[in-house]
Structure formats: structure tokens, C-alpha cells
mmCIF file of C-alpha atoms in Angstrom:
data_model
loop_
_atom_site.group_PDB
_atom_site.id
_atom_site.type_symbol
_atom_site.label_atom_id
_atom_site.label_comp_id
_atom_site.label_asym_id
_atom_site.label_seq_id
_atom_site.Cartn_x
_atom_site.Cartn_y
_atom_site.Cartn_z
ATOM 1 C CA UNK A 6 19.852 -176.167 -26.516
ATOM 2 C CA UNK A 7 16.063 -176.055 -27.758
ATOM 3 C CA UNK A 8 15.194 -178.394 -30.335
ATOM 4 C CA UNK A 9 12.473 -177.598 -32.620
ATOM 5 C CA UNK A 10 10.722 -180.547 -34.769
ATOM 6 C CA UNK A 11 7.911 -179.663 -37.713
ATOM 7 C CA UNK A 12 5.166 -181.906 -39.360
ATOM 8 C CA UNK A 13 4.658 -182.595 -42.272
ATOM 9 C CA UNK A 14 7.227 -181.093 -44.686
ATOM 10 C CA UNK A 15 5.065 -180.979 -47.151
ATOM 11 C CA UNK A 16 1.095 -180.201 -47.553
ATOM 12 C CA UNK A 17 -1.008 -180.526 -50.157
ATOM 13 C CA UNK A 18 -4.793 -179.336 -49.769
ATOM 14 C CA UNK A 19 -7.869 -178.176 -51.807
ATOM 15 C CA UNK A 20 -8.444 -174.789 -52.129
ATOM 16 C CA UNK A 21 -11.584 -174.147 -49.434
ATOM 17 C CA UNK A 22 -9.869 -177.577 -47.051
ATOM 18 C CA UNK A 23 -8.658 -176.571 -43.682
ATOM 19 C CA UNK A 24 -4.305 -176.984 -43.095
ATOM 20 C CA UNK A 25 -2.962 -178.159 -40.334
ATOM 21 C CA UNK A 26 1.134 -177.847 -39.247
ATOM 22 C CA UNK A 27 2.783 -179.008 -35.741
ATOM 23 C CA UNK A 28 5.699 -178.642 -33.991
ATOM 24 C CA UNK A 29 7.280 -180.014 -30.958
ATOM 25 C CA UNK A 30 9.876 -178.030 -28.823
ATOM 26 C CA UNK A 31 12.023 -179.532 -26.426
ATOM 27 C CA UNK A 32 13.023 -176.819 -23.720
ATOM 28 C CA UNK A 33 10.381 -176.280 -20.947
ATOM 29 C CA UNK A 34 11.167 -172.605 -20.298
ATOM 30 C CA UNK A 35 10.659 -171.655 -23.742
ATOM 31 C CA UNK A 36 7.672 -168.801 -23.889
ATOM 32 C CA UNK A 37 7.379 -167.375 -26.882
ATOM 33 C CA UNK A 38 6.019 -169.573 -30.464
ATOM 34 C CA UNK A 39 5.926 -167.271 -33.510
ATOM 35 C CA UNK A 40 5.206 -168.915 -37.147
ATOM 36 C CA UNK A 41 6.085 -167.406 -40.514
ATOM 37 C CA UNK A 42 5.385 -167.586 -43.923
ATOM 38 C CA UNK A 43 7.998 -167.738 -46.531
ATOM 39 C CA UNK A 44 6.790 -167.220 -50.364
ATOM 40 C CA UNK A 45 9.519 -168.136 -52.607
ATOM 41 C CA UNK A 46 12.452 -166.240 -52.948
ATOM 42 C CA UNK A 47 10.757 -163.746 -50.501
ATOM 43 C CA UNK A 48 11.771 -162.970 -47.122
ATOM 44 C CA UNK A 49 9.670 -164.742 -44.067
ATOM 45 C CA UNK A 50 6.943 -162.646 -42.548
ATOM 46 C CA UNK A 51 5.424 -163.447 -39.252
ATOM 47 C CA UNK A 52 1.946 -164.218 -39.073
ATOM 48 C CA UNK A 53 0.991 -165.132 -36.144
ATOM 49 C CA UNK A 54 2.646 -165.435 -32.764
ATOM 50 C CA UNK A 55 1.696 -166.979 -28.992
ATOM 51 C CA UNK A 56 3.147 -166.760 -25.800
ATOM 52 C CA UNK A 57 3.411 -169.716 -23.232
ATOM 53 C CA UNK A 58 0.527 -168.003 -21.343
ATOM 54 C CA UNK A 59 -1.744 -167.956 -23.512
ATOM 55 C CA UNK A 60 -3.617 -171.654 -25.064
ATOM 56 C CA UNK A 61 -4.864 -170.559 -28.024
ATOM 57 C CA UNK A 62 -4.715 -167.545 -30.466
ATOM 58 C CA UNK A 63 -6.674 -166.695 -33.872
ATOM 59 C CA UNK A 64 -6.554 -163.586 -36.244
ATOM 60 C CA UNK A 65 -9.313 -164.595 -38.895
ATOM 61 C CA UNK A 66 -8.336 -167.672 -41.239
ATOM 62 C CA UNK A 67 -5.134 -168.323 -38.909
ATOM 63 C CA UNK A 68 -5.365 -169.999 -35.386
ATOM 64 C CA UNK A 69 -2.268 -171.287 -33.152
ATOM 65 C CA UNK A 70 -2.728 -173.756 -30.145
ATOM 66 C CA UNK A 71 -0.130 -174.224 -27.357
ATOM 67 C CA UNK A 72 -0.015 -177.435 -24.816
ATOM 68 C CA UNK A 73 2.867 -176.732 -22.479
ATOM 69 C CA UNK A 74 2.848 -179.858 -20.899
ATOM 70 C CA UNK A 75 2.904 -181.471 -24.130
ATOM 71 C CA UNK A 76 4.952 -179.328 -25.436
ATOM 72 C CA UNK A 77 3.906 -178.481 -28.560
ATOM 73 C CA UNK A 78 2.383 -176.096 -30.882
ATOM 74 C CA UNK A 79 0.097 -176.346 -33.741
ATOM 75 C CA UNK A 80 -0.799 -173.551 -36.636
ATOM 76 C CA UNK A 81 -4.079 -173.944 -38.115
ATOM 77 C CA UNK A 82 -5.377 -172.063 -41.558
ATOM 78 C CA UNK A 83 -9.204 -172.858 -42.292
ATOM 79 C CA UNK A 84 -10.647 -171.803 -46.061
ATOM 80 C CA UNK A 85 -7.496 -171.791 -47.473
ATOM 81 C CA UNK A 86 -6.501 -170.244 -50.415
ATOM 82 C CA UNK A 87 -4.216 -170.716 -53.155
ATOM 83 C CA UNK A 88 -2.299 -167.356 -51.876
ATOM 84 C CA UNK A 89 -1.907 -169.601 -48.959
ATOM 85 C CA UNK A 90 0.629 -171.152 -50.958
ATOM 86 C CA UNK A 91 4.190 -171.081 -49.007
ATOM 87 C CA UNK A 92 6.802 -172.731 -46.488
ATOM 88 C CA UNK A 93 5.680 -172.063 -43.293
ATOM 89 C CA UNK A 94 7.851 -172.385 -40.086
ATOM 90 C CA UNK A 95 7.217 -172.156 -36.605
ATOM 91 C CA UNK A 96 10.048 -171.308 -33.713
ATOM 92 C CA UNK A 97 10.344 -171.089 -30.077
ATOM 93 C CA UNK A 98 12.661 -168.963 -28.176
ATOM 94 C CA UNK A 99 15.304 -170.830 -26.809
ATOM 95 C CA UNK A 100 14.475 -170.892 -23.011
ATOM 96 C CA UNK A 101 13.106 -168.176 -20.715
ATOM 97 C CA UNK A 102 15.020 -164.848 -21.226
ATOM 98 C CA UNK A 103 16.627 -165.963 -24.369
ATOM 99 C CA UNK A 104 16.996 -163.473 -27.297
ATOM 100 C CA UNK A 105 17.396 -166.405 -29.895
ATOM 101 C CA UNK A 106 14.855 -168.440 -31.758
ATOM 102 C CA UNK A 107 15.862 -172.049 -32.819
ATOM 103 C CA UNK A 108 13.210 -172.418 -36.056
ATOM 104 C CA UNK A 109 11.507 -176.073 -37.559
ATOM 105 C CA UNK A 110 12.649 -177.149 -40.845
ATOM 106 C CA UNK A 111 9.404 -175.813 -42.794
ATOM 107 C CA UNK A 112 6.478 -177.244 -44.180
ATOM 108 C CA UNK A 113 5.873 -176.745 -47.721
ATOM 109 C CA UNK A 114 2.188 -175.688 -47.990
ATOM 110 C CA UNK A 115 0.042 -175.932 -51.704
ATOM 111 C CA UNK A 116 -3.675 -175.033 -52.065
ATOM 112 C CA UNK A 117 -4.300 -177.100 -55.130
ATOM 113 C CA UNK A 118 -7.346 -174.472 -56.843
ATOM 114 C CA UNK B 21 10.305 -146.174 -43.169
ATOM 115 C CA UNK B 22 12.449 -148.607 -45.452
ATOM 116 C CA UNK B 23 12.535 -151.656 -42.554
ATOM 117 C CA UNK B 24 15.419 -153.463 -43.219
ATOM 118 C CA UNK B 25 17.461 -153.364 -45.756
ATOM 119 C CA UNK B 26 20.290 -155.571 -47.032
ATOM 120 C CA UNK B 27 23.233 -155.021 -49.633
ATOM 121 C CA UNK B 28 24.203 -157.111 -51.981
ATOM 122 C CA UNK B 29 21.115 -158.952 -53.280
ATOM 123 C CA UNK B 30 23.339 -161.440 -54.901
ATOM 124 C CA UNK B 31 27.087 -162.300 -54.488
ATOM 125 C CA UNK B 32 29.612 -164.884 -55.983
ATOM 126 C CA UNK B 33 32.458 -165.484 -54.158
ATOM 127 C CA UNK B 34 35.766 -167.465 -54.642
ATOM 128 C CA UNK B 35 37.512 -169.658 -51.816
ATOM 129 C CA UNK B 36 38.917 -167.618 -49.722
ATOM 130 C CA UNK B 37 37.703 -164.595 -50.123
ATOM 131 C CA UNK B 38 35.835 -162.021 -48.243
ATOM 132 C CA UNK B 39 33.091 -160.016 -48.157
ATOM 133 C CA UNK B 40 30.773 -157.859 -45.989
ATOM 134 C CA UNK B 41 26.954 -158.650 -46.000
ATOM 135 C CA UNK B 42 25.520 -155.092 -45.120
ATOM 136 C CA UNK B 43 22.151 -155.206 -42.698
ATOM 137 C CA UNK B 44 20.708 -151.815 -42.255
ATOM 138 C CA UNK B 45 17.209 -150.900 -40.292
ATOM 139 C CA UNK B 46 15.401 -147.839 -39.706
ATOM 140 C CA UNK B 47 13.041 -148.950 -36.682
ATOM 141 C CA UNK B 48 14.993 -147.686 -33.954
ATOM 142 C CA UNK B 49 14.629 -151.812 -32.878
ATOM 143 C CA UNK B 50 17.592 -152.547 -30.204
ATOM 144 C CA UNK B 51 17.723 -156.297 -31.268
ATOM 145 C CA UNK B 52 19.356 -157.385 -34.826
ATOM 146 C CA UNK B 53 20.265 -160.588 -36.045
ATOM 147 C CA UNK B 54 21.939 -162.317 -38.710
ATOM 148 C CA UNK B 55 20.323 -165.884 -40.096
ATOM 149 C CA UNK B 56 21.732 -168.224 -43.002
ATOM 150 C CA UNK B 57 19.207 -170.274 -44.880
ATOM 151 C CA UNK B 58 20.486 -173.158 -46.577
ATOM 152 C CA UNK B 59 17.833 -175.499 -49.100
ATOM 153 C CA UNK B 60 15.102 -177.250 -47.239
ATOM 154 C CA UNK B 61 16.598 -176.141 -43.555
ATOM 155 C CA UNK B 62 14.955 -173.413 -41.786
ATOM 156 C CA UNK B 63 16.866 -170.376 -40.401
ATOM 157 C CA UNK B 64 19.716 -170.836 -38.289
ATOM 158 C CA UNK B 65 21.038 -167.961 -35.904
ATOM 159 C CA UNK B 66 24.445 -166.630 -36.327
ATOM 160 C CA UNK B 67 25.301 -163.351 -34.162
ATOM 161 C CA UNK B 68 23.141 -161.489 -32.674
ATOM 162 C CA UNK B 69 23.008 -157.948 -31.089
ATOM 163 C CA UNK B 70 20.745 -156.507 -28.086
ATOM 164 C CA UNK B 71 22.242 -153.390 -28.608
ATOM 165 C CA UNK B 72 25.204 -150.506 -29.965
ATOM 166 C CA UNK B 73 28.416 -152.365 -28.848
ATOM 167 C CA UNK B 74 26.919 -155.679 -27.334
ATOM 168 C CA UNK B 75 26.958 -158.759 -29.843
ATOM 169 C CA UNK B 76 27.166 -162.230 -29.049
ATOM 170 C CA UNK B 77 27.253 -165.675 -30.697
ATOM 171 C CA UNK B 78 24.297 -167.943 -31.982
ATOM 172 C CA UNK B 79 24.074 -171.502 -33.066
ATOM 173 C CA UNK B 80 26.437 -171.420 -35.928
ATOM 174 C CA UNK B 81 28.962 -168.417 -35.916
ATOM 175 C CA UNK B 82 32.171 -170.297 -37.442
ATOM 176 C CA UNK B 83 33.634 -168.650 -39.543
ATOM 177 C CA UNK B 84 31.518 -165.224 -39.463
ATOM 178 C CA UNK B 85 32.223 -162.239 -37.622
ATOM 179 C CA UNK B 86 30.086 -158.906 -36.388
ATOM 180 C CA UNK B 87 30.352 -155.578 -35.176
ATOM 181 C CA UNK B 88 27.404 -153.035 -34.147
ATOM 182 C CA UNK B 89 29.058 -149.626 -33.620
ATOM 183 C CA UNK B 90 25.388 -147.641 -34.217
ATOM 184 C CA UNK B 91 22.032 -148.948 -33.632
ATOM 185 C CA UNK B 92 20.900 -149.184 -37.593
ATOM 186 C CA UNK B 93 23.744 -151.641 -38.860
ATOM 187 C CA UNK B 94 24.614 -154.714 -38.167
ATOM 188 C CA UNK B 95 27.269 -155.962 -41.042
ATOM 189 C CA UNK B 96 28.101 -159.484 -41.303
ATOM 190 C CA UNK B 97 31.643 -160.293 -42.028
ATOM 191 C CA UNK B 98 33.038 -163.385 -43.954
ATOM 192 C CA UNK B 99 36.739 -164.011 -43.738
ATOM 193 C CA UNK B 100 38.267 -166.483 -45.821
ATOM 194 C CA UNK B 101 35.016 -168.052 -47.929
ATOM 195 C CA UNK B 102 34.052 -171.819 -47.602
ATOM 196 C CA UNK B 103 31.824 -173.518 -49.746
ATOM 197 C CA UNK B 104 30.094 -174.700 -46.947
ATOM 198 C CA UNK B 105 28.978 -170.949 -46.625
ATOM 199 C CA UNK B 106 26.901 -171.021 -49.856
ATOM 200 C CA UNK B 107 23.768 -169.818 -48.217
ATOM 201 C CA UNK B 108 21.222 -167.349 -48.295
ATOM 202 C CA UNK B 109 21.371 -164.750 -45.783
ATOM 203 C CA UNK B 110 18.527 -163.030 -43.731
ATOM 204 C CA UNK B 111 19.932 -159.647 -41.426
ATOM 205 C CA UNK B 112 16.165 -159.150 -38.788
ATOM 206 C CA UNK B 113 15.615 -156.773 -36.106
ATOM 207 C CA UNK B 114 13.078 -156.183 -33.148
ATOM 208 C CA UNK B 115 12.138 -154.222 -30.685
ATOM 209 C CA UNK B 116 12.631 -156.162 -27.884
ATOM 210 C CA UNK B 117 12.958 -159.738 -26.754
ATOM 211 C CA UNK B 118 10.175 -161.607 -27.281
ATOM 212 C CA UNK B 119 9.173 -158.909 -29.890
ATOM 213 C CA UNK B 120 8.561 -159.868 -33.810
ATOM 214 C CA UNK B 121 11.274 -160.096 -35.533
ATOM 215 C CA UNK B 122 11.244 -158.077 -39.504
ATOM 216 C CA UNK B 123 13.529 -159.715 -41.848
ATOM 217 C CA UNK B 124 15.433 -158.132 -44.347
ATOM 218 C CA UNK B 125 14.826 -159.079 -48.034
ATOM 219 C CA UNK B 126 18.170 -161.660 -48.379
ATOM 220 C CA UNK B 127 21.427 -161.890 -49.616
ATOM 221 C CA UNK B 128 21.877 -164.929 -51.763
ATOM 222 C CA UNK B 129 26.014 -165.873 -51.823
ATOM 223 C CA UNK B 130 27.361 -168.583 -53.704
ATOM 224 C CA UNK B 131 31.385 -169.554 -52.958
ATOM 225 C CA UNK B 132 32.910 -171.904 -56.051
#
């Protein structure tokens, strides 16, 4: 099955620094790359998603890259903020067709004000 | 609309009990599923459901069972309680494949 690995699992940046999280996926015919932000105790919300044909995607402060051959997939937040503050995780869908996401571990994100 | 919804918040549970975990949406989405969080792990699929009557098995369904007899719930069934199932749970749903998936807000259960 697809095996999703995160980096770091833990962040620490100044408020107004730039934050950068990777993952690696292992199954070629996965296609779809969401990310989402957990606050604690909350529920995870999406925040950003890409699809394998598409290389990059940005919606203001948030950008995602995607190297298929590499096979990996990076989430980038510029300016942050200390409301940035969060776990964030990133998941493929397991293979082409396949209903089920297979998620990273999480990377503990804190914008130090 | 409410999204989805999940009953009870918060649950403690004995060895070898059992419970329902409720999972209710209001999105008209086709696709539920049901996660369990455990500390420092991300989320790992347990059933899922494309549809009314169609459910089917994720990366860790021991010990869990499912049934989706309407589109809006999804209820997650634990038969005799492990503490290996102290977990947080996350019911989501979506409209499609591929599609984002909302969460619902938890349900935290503790077996001692």
C-alpha cells in the first residue's frame, strides 16, 4: 500500500520567516496531495490541495509543489503568522482510483511572535 | 448546514464493552469515512463508504464494524473494547473521490 513520509516533525520559525514541510509518497499512481491543518484539540481542515497534473499550486500565503518523478510534495507558508501555529499533515490517495488517503505523521508548526 | 456532526464528544469505556460512535452529515456527500487518531500519528483509515449500502475496509478495521443504511450516517461500532482502541476518532465525508474531505469535530474514547 502507499506509504506516506513527513519532514520535519517539528518547526519552529519567527513570526514574518517563511515554513517549509515535505513529504514523500511511495505509490506512482497516486494523484491527488491534499494538506491540513490541525489546531489543537480541533478537527483538521484542508487547506490546500494538488492533483498529480498540476506542478505547483498557491492560494495567498500557502503554496504546494509536486515532482512526480521524485515523488514528492512540499507545502510552503511565506509571512507566517503566529495563527499559523498547528500540526500540519499532508496525504496522498492511495493509488489511481482509490477512495482512501494514507496521511504523514504531522509536523508540529510554531511561529515564535 | 451543520457539516458533520459526531456524538459523543467524550467517552470512557471499560474492557469489553461497547459502544456506537455516531457520524452524521448534512452535505448530501456520497463518500464517509471513519479515522482514529492516536498521539503523534496522523489519521489512519478505518471503513469507509462510497455510498447507502456499500462499505468496505481501510487500513486498520480490527476490531470495528460499520453499517450505512441512509446517506447521512455512518455509525462506527466497537464490540468488545481494547485498550489498544484508546483513540480519538474523526467520522469525514465528501463529495466524490478525489473531493475534500470535511471532518467531523472528534470523539475522544478512553478504554481502562
Amino acid at each position: 500500500g502507499e506509504n506516506v513520509e513527513q519532514h520535519p516533525s517539528t518547526l519552529s520559525v519567527q513570526e514574518g520567516d517563511s515554513a517549509v514541510i515535505k513529504c514523500t509518497y511511495s505509490d506512482s499512481a497516486s494523484n491527488y496531495f491534499p494538506w491540513y491543518k490541525q489546531e489543537l484539540g480541533k478537527r483538521p481542515q484542508l487547506i490546500i490541495d494538488i492533483r498529480s497534473n498540476v506542478g505547483e499550486k498557491k492560494d495567498q500565503r500557502i503554496a504546494v509543489t509536486l515532482n512526480k518523478t521524485a515523488k514528492h510534495f512540499s507545502l510552503h507558508i511565506t509571512e507566517t503568522q503566529p495563527e499559523d501555529s498547528a500540526v500540519y499533515f499532508c496525504a496522498a490517495s492511495s493509488g489511481a482510483g482509490s477512495y482512501q488517503l494514507t496521511f504523514g505523521k504531522g509536523t508540529k508548526l510554531s511561529v515564535i511572535p | 448546514n451543520a457539516g458533520v456532526t459526531q456524538t459523543p464528544k467524550f467517552r470512557i469505556l471499560k474492557i469489553g464493552q461497547s459502544m456506537t460512535l455516531q457520524c452524521t452529515q448534512d452535505m448530501n456527500h456520497n463518500y464517509m469515512y471513519w479515522y482514529r487518531q492516536d498521539p503523534g500519528m496522523g489519521l489512519k483509515l478505518i471503513y469507509y463508504s462510497v455510498g447507502a449500502g456499500i462499505t468496505d475496509k481501510g487500513e486498520v478495521p480490527n476490531g470495528y464494524n460499520v453499517s450505512r443504511s441512509t446517506t447521512e450516517d455512518f455509525p462506527l461500532r466497537l464490540e468488545l473494547a481494547a485498550p489498544s482502541q484508546t483513540s480519538v476518532y474523526f467520522c469525514a465525508s465528501s463529495y466524490s473521490m478525489g473531493d475534500t474531505q470535511y471532518f467531523g469535530p472528534g470523539t475522544r474514547l478512553t478504554v481502562l
